Amino acid sequence: MSKYLELILHPSEMRAVAQWAIWHDPVFPRDPEKESDNLKRCYELLKLTSRSFAAVIEELSPELREAIVIFYLILRGLDTIEDDMTIPNPVKLPILRSFQEVLDEPGWQYHDSKEKDAVVLEEFDKIITEYQNLKSPYKAIIKDITEVMGNGMASYCEDEDFNKKGVDTVKDYNLYCHYVAGIIGEGLTRLGVAAELSNPKLMDNPQLYESMGLLLQKTNIIRDYHEDLMDNRRFWPKEIWSKYAKSLDDFAKPENEAAGLDCLSEMIADAIEHIPDCLYYLAGIREQSMFNFCAIPQVMAIATLELVYRNPKVLTGHVKIRKGLACQLMLESGSVRSTYDIFQQYCHNIQSRNTPRDPMYVRISIACAKVDQFIETVFPTPPEPKGLANNSVLVFGLSFGIVGILIFYAVFLVQ
Amino acid sequence: MALSTVLIIGGSGFLGCHLVDRFYAVSPRPAIHVLDIRPLPIISPEFYSFNPDEIVFHKGDITDPDSLREIYREVKPDIIVHSASPIHGMGKEIYYKVNVDGTQAIIDVAVEPEFADIIKGLVYTSSASVIYNGEDLRNADETTPMPEKQMDAYNETKALGEKMVLAANNKRPGFKTVALRPSAMFGPGDRQLIPNMVQVGYTSGTRFQIGNNWNIFDFTYIGNVAHAHVLAAQKLLDEKKSGGVAGEPFIITNNQPVYFFTVPRKVWAMKGNIPSFTIKISRPVGFFLAFMSEVVAKLRGKEALFTRFRVSFTCANRYFNISKAIHFLEYKPIVTLEKGIEISLRYLEYEEEEKAKTLAEKKSE
């Protein structure tokens, strides 16, 4: 019910929802008629397990669409095993560490998971079948990333300190985000370049795709503070939160709201510093469907960060951007220019609410200005036409005239 | 080749003291000589780490070649750093004398054959304002041309000085030059940028914002500028790396361009002044009000705080792309903008304390 009410309150979003539903034409529509039952089932699994990605993946160029669906499902399988606390480490670790080998074992299934996405593991043989149908360069990339990620996850499962206390330093935080998101950025970039949908130069500067992954991951970690806390998971690094509280859990208590918001600001400052890299990356994508696939999650992230910035609700519950707004963003993020505009707008919104009371005042201001500065390098402001330069002179003269007349009248009336 | 002796011309000034400080920190430590018209000021160890007793001071006139030659002979510097510059407001004649004639003499004597195996390079402190033409500078870099007509006499002479210095590169074989163009410097010893902001902080001026505050500005902490000079000097002496540096200008900033009002607001907040609301004034209205304020101040025989120059300064985009310095000088700021502001405010407090102390001493006498 509240969903409809929200739409009525935001008419432009209502229009966006309608427009998306009625007019939106995918760049590459899927044709299920031509797909095998096995492949169809993979698409169903994708829909079952991914909330936000399914729509954008389905519209990808056919050259990469299936590779990315399979890539997604494999990582989802890994993630499900990692998350499942009912699987003891002696069983879990060997599976994680050798998951890349499973990809070459037709018929492999796993039935001992109690996680919500366990269905992926139960029907993993279908994913393997489709994996084997992919072009060999794509297979190699997916296998590589699966291996690195599985090993990364295993080492976190083994790490007692990490599991009990959470993330310690900002460096650890970045490393954790690297293993769960930065590596995916690498995989997708390699796939994009191999399919000639992206500029090969994107491979030369790993910081760019790393930032693409980190911005998304950090946004989720920030937004899910409360949810993770309820699940007894802690991803905010101690190096940051210890400046504001004795325990990360304290921020959920109403009396610590002010400290929690200051800490939130630092987490956000850290995240938005990745934006120039992300904008740089987006400019390197050559093909429309790949661009949409990369840009949409990014604009959702900045919209989310703007929503959570100095928002006390993050500390005590779940905050999410409205469905209508998400629709609007999907419609608007079709080009480099419009995507940059969205980023700039949200950064300006953050900066407009930034005050010297915030310990992150200067840092956030610099981070937002860096976004403007970067956009300026890609789309320089055209020089002002000479005629307009005289505008201020005009206003100047006019105000003089008016003041003069007023003084004249004042003197006249006094006499 | 490691730097063994540096002669810092203008070493007693605002930037000069920081140059001494940064060259003193170089390892192995070079011999440091200062040439200035006034002696090194008394420095506080809280803000400068050098020992003044180890710095050799030479009093001299840079417009006099004979005096310069004598000092060069005595010091035998391998690098000369020329950062002598008159304070704003001294008048056109003085600017020419120091920035043009002085610079010419410094070069002319240095390229004389007798210094052939001695003086290897000259580092010149120019200014980012030499490419300012009154319009917005966005991501300006070293390819941005200098305007045909400079904004004022000061910039005109700085630009002339820079051209002379860069043209002198290789004027004598083995003599290399480089020019650094810092933007809006602040830090201990600064009499303008931060002190002016602090002053405004005591007034209701903090409640006003002129323009939309989306204009971006590059403020530069003085210690970073000094650090860039050290790097430039080292690169000139480095056979492998001098190629991209010699004969080139480099813009130097903190590489943290920021919305203009962020800095004054931070300053005011640190002084305990956080206005509960701000009034936004558009730029043309700001110009008009500033004009009125100048008129009123003039009538009352006072100096106006709120001037048209400050309005245009406040509303301008003035930020730079310093990739060239990052690449060729391997420059990276060593003090962040925020830390720089903290140090500057602490320095102003220190100055107040010193003033109070001398006052108290006078009283007790």
mmCIF file of C-alpha atoms in Angstrom, chain A residues 127-285:
data_model
loop_
_atom_site.group_PDB
_atom_site.id
_atom_site.type_symbol
_atom_site.label_atom_id
_atom_site.label_comp_id
_atom_site.label_asym_id
_atom_site.label_seq_id
_atom_site.Cartn_x
_atom_site.Cartn_y
_atom_site.Cartn_z
ATOM 1 C CA ILE A 127 24.645 -24.031 -14.449
ATOM 2 C CA ILE A 128 27.613 -26.259 -15.233
ATOM 3 C CA THR A 129 25.967 -27.400 -18.465
ATOM 4 C CA GLU A 130 25.536 -23.797 -19.613
ATOM 5 C CA TYR A 131 29.027 -22.880 -18.438
ATOM 6 C CA GLN A 132 30.411 -25.584 -20.715
ATOM 7 C CA ASN A 133 28.542 -24.038 -23.662
ATOM 8 C CA LEU A 134 30.261 -20.658 -23.275
ATOM 9 C CA LYS A 135 33.090 -19.486 -25.527
ATOM 10 C CA SER A 136 36.399 -20.594 -24.114
ATOM 11 C CA PRO A 137 37.849 -17.095 -23.347
ATOM 12 C CA TYR A 138 34.759 -16.351 -21.246
ATOM 13 C CA LYS A 139 35.058 -19.705 -19.509
ATOM 14 C CA ALA A 140 38.670 -19.004 -18.610
ATOM 15 C CA ILE A 141 37.858 -15.599 -17.129
ATOM 16 C CA ILE A 142 34.953 -16.952 -15.075
ATOM 17 C CA LYS A 143 37.070 -19.810 -13.804
ATOM 18 C CA ASP A 144 39.901 -17.483 -12.776
ATOM 19 C CA ILE A 145 37.655 -15.187 -10.814
ATOM 20 C CA THR A 146 35.850 -18.119 -9.187
ATOM 21 C CA GLU A 147 39.171 -19.446 -7.962
ATOM 22 C CA VAL A 148 40.381 -16.130 -6.528
ATOM 23 C CA MET A 149 37.043 -15.398 -4.913
ATOM 24 C CA GLY A 150 36.597 -18.883 -3.443
ATOM 25 C CA ASN A 151 40.040 -18.730 -1.885
ATOM 26 C CA GLY A 152 39.431 -15.228 -0.595
ATOM 27 C CA MET A 153 36.157 -16.276 1.007
ATOM 28 C CA ALA A 154 37.797 -19.345 2.549
ATOM 29 C CA SER A 155 40.496 -17.270 4.183
ATOM 30 C CA TYR A 156 37.850 -14.999 5.721
ATOM 31 C CA CYS A 157 35.941 -18.049 7.012
ATOM 32 C CA GLU A 158 39.125 -19.257 8.653
ATOM 33 C CA ASP A 159 39.938 -15.892 10.191
ATOM 34 C CA GLU A 160 38.761 -16.124 13.821
ATOM 35 C CA ASP A 161 39.397 -12.447 14.523
ATOM 36 C CA PHE A 162 37.404 -11.368 11.516
ATOM 37 C CA ASN A 163 34.455 -13.546 12.450
ATOM 38 C CA LYS A 164 34.366 -12.444 16.079
ATOM 39 C CA LYS A 165 35.349 -8.803 15.923
ATOM 40 C CA GLY A 166 34.642 -7.760 12.356
ATOM 41 C CA VAL A 167 36.853 -5.577 10.183
ATOM 42 C CA ASP A 168 39.775 -3.859 11.897
ATOM 43 C CA THR A 169 41.537 -1.254 9.744
ATOM 44 C CA VAL A 170 40.453 0.721 6.676
ATOM 45 C CA LYS A 171 43.034 -1.288 4.755
ATOM 46 C CA ASP A 172 41.346 -4.522 5.847
ATOM 47 C CA TYR A 173 37.997 -3.034 4.888
ATOM 48 C CA ASN A 174 39.263 -2.266 1.401
ATOM 49 C CA LEU A 175 40.758 -5.727 1.122
ATOM 50 C CA TYR A 176 37.517 -7.376 2.196
ATOM 51 C CA CYS A 177 35.607 -5.298 -0.356
ATOM 52 C CA HIS A 178 38.222 -6.253 -2.938
ATOM 53 C CA TYR A 179 37.562 -9.971 -2.402
ATOM 54 C CA VAL A 180 33.804 -9.710 -2.511
ATOM 55 C CA ALA A 181 33.371 -6.937 -5.107
ATOM 56 C CA GLY A 182 36.611 -5.621 -6.606
ATOM 57 C CA ILE A 183 37.306 -9.039 -8.109
ATOM 58 C CA ILE A 184 33.872 -9.104 -9.722
ATOM 59 C CA GLY A 185 34.724 -5.724 -11.231
ATOM 60 C CA GLU A 186 37.832 -7.317 -12.666
ATOM 61 C CA GLY A 187 35.900 -10.292 -14.058
ATOM 62 C CA LEU A 188 33.228 -8.156 -15.697
ATOM 63 C CA THR A 189 35.836 -5.847 -17.172
ATOM 64 C CA ARG A 190 37.774 -8.761 -18.648
ATOM 65 C CA LEU A 191 34.543 -10.166 -20.088
ATOM 66 C CA GLY A 192 33.588 -6.761 -21.515
ATOM 67 C CA VAL A 193 36.991 -6.280 -23.104
ATOM 68 C CA ALA A 194 37.077 -9.874 -24.453
ATOM 69 C CA ALA A 195 33.662 -9.298 -26.051
ATOM 70 C CA GLU A 196 34.901 -5.950 -27.439
ATOM 71 C CA LEU A 197 32.129 -4.080 -25.646
ATOM 72 C CA SER A 198 34.604 -2.084 -23.557
ATOM 73 C CA ASN A 199 37.798 -0.199 -24.213
ATOM 74 C CA PRO A 200 40.824 -2.493 -23.597
ATOM 75 C CA LYS A 201 42.455 0.425 -21.770
ATOM 76 C CA LEU A 202 40.141 -0.350 -18.845
ATOM 77 C CA MET A 203 42.388 -3.335 -18.129
ATOM 78 C CA ASP A 204 45.477 -1.115 -17.788
ATOM 79 C CA ASN A 205 44.200 0.736 -14.765
ATOM 80 C CA PRO A 206 42.926 -1.795 -12.197
ATOM 81 C CA GLN A 207 42.047 0.994 -9.775
ATOM 82 C CA LEU A 208 39.104 1.922 -11.983
ATOM 83 C CA TYR A 209 37.267 -1.418 -11.941
ATOM 84 C CA GLU A 210 38.290 -1.900 -8.330
ATOM 85 C CA SER A 211 36.506 1.348 -7.489
ATOM 86 C CA MET A 212 33.430 0.259 -9.460
ATOM 87 C CA GLY A 213 33.113 -2.761 -7.190
ATOM 88 C CA LEU A 214 34.075 -0.947 -4.012
ATOM 89 C CA LEU A 215 31.546 1.855 -4.409
ATOM 90 C CA LEU A 216 28.721 -0.685 -4.706
ATOM 91 C CA GLN A 217 29.970 -2.877 -1.874
ATOM 92 C CA LYS A 218 30.649 0.009 0.496
ATOM 93 C CA THR A 219 27.223 1.468 -0.210
ATOM 94 C CA ASN A 220 25.622 -1.828 0.791
ATOM 95 C CA ILE A 221 27.773 -2.122 3.893
ATOM 96 C CA ILE A 222 26.821 1.400 4.952
ATOM 97 C CA ARG A 223 23.130 1.003 4.227
ATOM 98 C CA ASP A 224 22.900 -2.442 5.864
ATOM 99 C CA TYR A 225 24.474 -1.351 9.154
ATOM 100 C CA HIS A 226 21.431 -2.307 11.189
ATOM 101 C CA GLU A 227 20.501 -5.433 9.268
ATOM 102 C CA ASP A 228 24.061 -6.776 9.526
ATOM 103 C CA LEU A 229 24.131 -5.971 13.212
ATOM 104 C CA MET A 230 20.959 -8.018 13.740
ATOM 105 C CA ASP A 231 22.645 -10.911 11.895
ATOM 106 C CA ASN A 232 25.728 -10.461 14.070
ATOM 107 C CA ARG A 233 27.933 -9.286 11.161
ATOM 108 C CA ARG A 234 30.193 -6.256 11.337
ATOM 109 C CA PHE A 235 31.790 -4.719 8.282
ATOM 110 C CA TRP A 236 32.340 -1.109 9.385
ATOM 111 C CA PRO A 237 36.069 -0.940 10.136
ATOM 112 C CA LYS A 238 37.088 -0.424 13.749
ATOM 113 C CA GLU A 239 39.653 2.179 12.662
ATOM 114 C CA ILE A 240 36.705 4.407 11.717
ATOM 115 C CA TRP A 241 33.996 3.612 14.266
ATOM 116 C CA SER A 242 36.364 3.609 17.253
ATOM 117 C CA LYS A 243 36.701 7.378 16.817
ATOM 118 C CA TYR A 244 33.030 7.769 17.640
ATOM 119 C CA ALA A 245 32.068 4.937 20.007
ATOM 120 C CA LYS A 246 33.372 2.102 22.177
ATOM 121 C CA SER A 247 31.493 -0.487 20.171
ATOM 122 C CA LEU A 248 30.015 -0.562 16.696
ATOM 123 C CA ASP A 249 26.730 -1.736 18.213
ATOM 124 C CA ASP A 250 26.375 1.507 20.200
ATOM 125 C CA PHE A 251 25.207 3.525 17.230
ATOM 126 C CA ALA A 252 21.873 1.696 17.234
ATOM 127 C CA LYS A 253 21.057 3.163 20.656
ATOM 128 C CA PRO A 254 19.144 6.433 20.489
ATOM 129 C CA GLU A 255 21.508 8.206 22.904
ATOM 130 C CA ASN A 256 24.397 7.661 20.476
ATOM 131 C CA GLU A 257 22.624 8.960 17.413
ATOM 132 C CA ALA A 258 24.850 12.027 17.030
ATOM 133 C CA ALA A 259 28.043 9.954 17.203
ATOM 134 C CA GLY A 260 26.509 7.418 14.842
ATOM 135 C CA LEU A 261 25.729 10.094 12.261
ATOM 136 C CA ASP A 262 29.274 11.457 12.439
ATOM 137 C CA CYS A 263 30.643 7.971 11.925
ATOM 138 C CA LEU A 264 28.197 7.462 9.066
ATOM 139 C CA SER A 265 29.610 10.637 7.489
ATOM 140 C CA GLU A 266 33.114 9.219 7.573
ATOM 141 C CA MET A 267 31.941 5.943 6.021
ATOM 142 C CA ILE A 268 30.216 7.933 3.275
ATOM 143 C CA ALA A 269 33.236 10.195 2.727
ATOM 144 C CA ASP A 270 35.339 7.054 2.251
ATOM 145 C CA ALA A 271 32.839 5.674 -0.263
ATOM 146 C CA ILE A 272 32.292 8.782 -2.383
ATOM 147 C CA GLU A 273 36.025 9.166 -2.890
ATOM 148 C CA HIS A 274 35.712 6.267 -5.352
ATOM 149 C CA ILE A 275 33.318 8.198 -7.597
ATOM 150 C CA PRO A 276 35.830 9.868 -9.968
ATOM 151 C CA ASP A 277 37.281 6.424 -10.782
ATOM 152 C CA CYS A 278 33.808 5.054 -11.461
ATOM 153 C CA LEU A 279 32.946 7.952 -13.752
ATOM 154 C CA TYR A 280 36.235 7.427 -15.569
ATOM 155 C CA TYR A 281 35.435 3.729 -16.003
ATOM 156 C CA LEU A 282 31.960 4.405 -17.371
ATOM 157 C CA ALA A 283 33.454 6.615 -20.079
ATOM 158 C CA GLY A 284 35.431 3.589 -21.287
ATOM 159 C CA ILE A 285 32.434 1.404 -22.154
#
